[in-house]
Short mmCIF file of C-alpha atoms in Angstrom, two decimals:
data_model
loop_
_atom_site.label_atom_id
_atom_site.label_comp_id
_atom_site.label_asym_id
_atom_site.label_seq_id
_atom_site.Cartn_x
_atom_site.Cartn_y
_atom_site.Cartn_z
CA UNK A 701 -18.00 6.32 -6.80
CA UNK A 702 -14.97 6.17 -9.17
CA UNK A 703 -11.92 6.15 -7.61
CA UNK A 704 -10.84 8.88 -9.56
CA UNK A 705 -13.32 11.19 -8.23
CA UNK A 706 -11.89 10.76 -4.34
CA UNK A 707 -11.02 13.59 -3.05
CA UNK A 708 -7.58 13.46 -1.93
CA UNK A 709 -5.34 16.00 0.53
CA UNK A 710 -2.26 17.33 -1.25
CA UNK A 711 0.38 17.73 0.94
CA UNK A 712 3.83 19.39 0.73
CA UNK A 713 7.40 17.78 1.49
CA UNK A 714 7.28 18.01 5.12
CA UNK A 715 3.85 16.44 5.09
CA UNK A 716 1.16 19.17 5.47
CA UNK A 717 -2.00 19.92 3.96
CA UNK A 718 -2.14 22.36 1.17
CA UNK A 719 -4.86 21.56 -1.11
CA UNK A 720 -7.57 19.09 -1.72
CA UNK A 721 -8.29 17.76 -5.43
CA UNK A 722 -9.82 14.73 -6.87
CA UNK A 723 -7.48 11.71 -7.11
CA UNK A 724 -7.33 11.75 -10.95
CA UNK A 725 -6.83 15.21 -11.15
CA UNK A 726 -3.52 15.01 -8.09
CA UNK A 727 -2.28 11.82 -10.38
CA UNK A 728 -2.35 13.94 -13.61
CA UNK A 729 -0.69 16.67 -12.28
CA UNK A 730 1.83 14.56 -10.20
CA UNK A 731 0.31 15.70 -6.75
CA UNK A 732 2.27 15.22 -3.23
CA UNK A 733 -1.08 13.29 -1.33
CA UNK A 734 -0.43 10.58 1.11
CA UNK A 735 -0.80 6.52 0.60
CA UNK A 736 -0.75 3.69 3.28
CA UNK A 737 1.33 0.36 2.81
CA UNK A 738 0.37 -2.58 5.26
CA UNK A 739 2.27 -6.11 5.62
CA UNK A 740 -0.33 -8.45 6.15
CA UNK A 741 0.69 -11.80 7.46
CA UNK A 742 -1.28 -14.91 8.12
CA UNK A 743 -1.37 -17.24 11.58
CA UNK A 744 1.76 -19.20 10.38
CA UNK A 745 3.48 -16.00 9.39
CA UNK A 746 3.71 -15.96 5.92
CA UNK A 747 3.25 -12.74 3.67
CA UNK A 748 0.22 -11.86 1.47
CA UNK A 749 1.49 -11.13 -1.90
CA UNK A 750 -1.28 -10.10 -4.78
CA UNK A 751 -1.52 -9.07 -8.17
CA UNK A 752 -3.52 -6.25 -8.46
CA UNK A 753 -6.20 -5.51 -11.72
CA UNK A 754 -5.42 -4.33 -14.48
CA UNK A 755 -8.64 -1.50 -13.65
CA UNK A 756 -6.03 -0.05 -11.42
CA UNK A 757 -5.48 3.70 -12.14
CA UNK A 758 -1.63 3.43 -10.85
CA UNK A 759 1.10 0.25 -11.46
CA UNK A 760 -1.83 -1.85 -13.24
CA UNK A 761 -1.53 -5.61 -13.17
CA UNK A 762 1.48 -5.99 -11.04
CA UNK A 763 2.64 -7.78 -8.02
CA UNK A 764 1.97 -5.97 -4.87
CA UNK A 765 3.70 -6.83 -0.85
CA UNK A 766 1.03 -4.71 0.64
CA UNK A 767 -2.41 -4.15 0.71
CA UNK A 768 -3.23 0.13 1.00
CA UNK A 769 -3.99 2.79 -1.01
CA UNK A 770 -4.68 6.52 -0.81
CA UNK A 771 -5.33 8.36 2.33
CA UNK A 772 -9.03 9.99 1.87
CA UNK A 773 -9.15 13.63 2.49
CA UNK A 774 -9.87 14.51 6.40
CA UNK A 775 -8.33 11.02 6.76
CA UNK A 776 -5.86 10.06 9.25
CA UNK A 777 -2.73 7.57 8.29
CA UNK A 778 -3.85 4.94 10.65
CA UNK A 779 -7.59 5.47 9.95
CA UNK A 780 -6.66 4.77 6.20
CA UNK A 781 -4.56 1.67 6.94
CA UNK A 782 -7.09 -0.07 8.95
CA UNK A 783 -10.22 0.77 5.88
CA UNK A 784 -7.53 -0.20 2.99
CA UNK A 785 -6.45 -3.35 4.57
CA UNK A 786 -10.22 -4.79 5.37
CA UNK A 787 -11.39 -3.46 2.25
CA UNK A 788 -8.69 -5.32 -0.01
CA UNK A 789 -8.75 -8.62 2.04
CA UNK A 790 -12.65 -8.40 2.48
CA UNK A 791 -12.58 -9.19 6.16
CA UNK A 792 -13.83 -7.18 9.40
CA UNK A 793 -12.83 -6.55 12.60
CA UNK A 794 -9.11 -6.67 11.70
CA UNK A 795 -6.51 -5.67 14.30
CA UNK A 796 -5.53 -1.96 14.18
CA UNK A 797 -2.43 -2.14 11.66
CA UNK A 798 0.83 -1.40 13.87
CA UNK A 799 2.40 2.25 12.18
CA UNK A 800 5.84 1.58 11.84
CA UNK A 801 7.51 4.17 9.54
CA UNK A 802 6.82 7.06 7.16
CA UNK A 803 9.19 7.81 4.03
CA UNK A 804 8.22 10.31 0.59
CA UNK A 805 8.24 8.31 -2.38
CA UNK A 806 9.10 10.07 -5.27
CA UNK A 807 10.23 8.11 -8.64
CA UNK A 808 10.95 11.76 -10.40
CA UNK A 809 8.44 10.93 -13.16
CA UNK A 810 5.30 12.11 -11.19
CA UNK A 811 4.91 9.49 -8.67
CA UNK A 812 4.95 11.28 -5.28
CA UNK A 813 3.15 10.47 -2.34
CA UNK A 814 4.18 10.44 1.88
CA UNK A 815 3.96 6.56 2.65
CA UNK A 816 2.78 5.18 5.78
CA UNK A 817 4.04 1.76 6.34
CA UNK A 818 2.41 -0.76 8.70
CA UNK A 819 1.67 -4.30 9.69
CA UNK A 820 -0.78 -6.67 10.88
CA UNK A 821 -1.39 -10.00 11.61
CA UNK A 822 -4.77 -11.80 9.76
CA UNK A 823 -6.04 -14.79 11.25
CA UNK A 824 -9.48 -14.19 9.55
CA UNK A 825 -9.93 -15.82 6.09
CA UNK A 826 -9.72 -13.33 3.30
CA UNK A 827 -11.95 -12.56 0.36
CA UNK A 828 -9.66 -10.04 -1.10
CA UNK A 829 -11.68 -7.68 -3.10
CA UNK A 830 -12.07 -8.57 -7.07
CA UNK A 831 -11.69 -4.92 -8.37
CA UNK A 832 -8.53 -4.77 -6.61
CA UNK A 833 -6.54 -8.05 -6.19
CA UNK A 834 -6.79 -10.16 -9.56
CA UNK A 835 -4.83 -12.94 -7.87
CA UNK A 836 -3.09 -13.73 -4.14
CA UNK A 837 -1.81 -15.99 -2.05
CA UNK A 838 0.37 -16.42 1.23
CA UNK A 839 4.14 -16.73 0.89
CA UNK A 840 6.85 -17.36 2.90
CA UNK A 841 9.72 -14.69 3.11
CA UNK A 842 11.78 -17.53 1.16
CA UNK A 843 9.22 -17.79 -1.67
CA UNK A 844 9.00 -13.87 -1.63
CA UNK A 845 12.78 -13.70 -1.85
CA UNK A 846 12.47 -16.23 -5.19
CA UNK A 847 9.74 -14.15 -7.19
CA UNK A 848 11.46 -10.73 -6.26
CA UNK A 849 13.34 -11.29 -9.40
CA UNK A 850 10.56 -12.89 -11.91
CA UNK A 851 8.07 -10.80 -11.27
CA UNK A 852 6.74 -7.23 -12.03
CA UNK A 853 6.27 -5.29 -8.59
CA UNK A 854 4.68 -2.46 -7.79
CA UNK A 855 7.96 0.33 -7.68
CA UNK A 856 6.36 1.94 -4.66
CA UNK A 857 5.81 -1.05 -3.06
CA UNK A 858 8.86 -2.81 -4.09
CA UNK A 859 10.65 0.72 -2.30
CA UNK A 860 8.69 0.36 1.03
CA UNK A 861 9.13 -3.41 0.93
CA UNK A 862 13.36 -2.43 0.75
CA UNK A 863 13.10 -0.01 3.54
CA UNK A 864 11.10 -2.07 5.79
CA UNK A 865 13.86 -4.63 5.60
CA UNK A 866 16.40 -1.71 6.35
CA UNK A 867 13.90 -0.75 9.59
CA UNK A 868 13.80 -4.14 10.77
CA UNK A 869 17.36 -5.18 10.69
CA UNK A 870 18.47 -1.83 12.20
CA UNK A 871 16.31 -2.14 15.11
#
């Protein structure tokens, strides 16, 4: 199916169901729908960073923190973050991804989804999935720190990256 033909739950700001449209149609029109982020992190602890194709239909060709996507419609958050996460690393039988926050990205120029941010630890080795990850690798938070600056993120990513910092080193 094309991505763009998903059908996707639109959702208003406090995060209920209003509508259901295909995903290019809620990205055209600048939508509210709902997206999953999950920190993956290898055996030795290190993050997996990728560059995503330049196929993508949103933030083609940059450098992504997380591996997720769109929640489906009927979906649930942690349903979505489990399917996203084996999916783009092209593993199975993946430990459910731990839910740790939800914030509403919104970069004012269309971009507005509610974000589900999680983590999980992969021990399995990855085949990250060529229509979606054009290049990865595992990097340690020092290495992360050093590309932050030379590299082209993902804004949405680059935001839930930020306030997963904040959540960690308030609690």
């Amino acid at each position: 199916m094309n991505p763009a033909d998903e059908i996707l739950d639109i959702v208003d700001e406090h995060d209920r169901v209003v509508d259901r449209v295909p995903r290019g149609e809620a990205y055209a029109r600048g939508l509210r729908h709902r997206c999953v982020f999950v920190q993956v992190r290898d055996a030795a602890g290190r993050l997996f960073v990728h560059r995503r194709t330049a196929t993508k239909l949103v933030f083609p060709s940059l450098y992504d923190l997380f591996v997720g996507g769109v929640v489906g419609a009927g979906e649930s958050y942690d349903e979505a973050a489990l399917r996203e996460a084996e999916e783009e690393l092209g593993v199975t039988g993946l430990p459910r991804p731990r839910p740790l926050f939800r914030f509403l990205y919104d970069d004012g120029a269309g971009h507005n989804w509610w974000s589900a941010v999680y983590e999980v630890r992969c021990e399995l080795p990855v085949r990250p999935q060529a229509e979606e990850v054009a290049w990865y690798g595992f990097l340690t938070e020092d290495e992360v720190a050093r590309r932050l600056d030379e590299w082209e993120w993902v804004p949405d990513g680059l935001a839930a990256y930020q306030r997963l910092g904040r959540f960690r080193s308030a609690g």
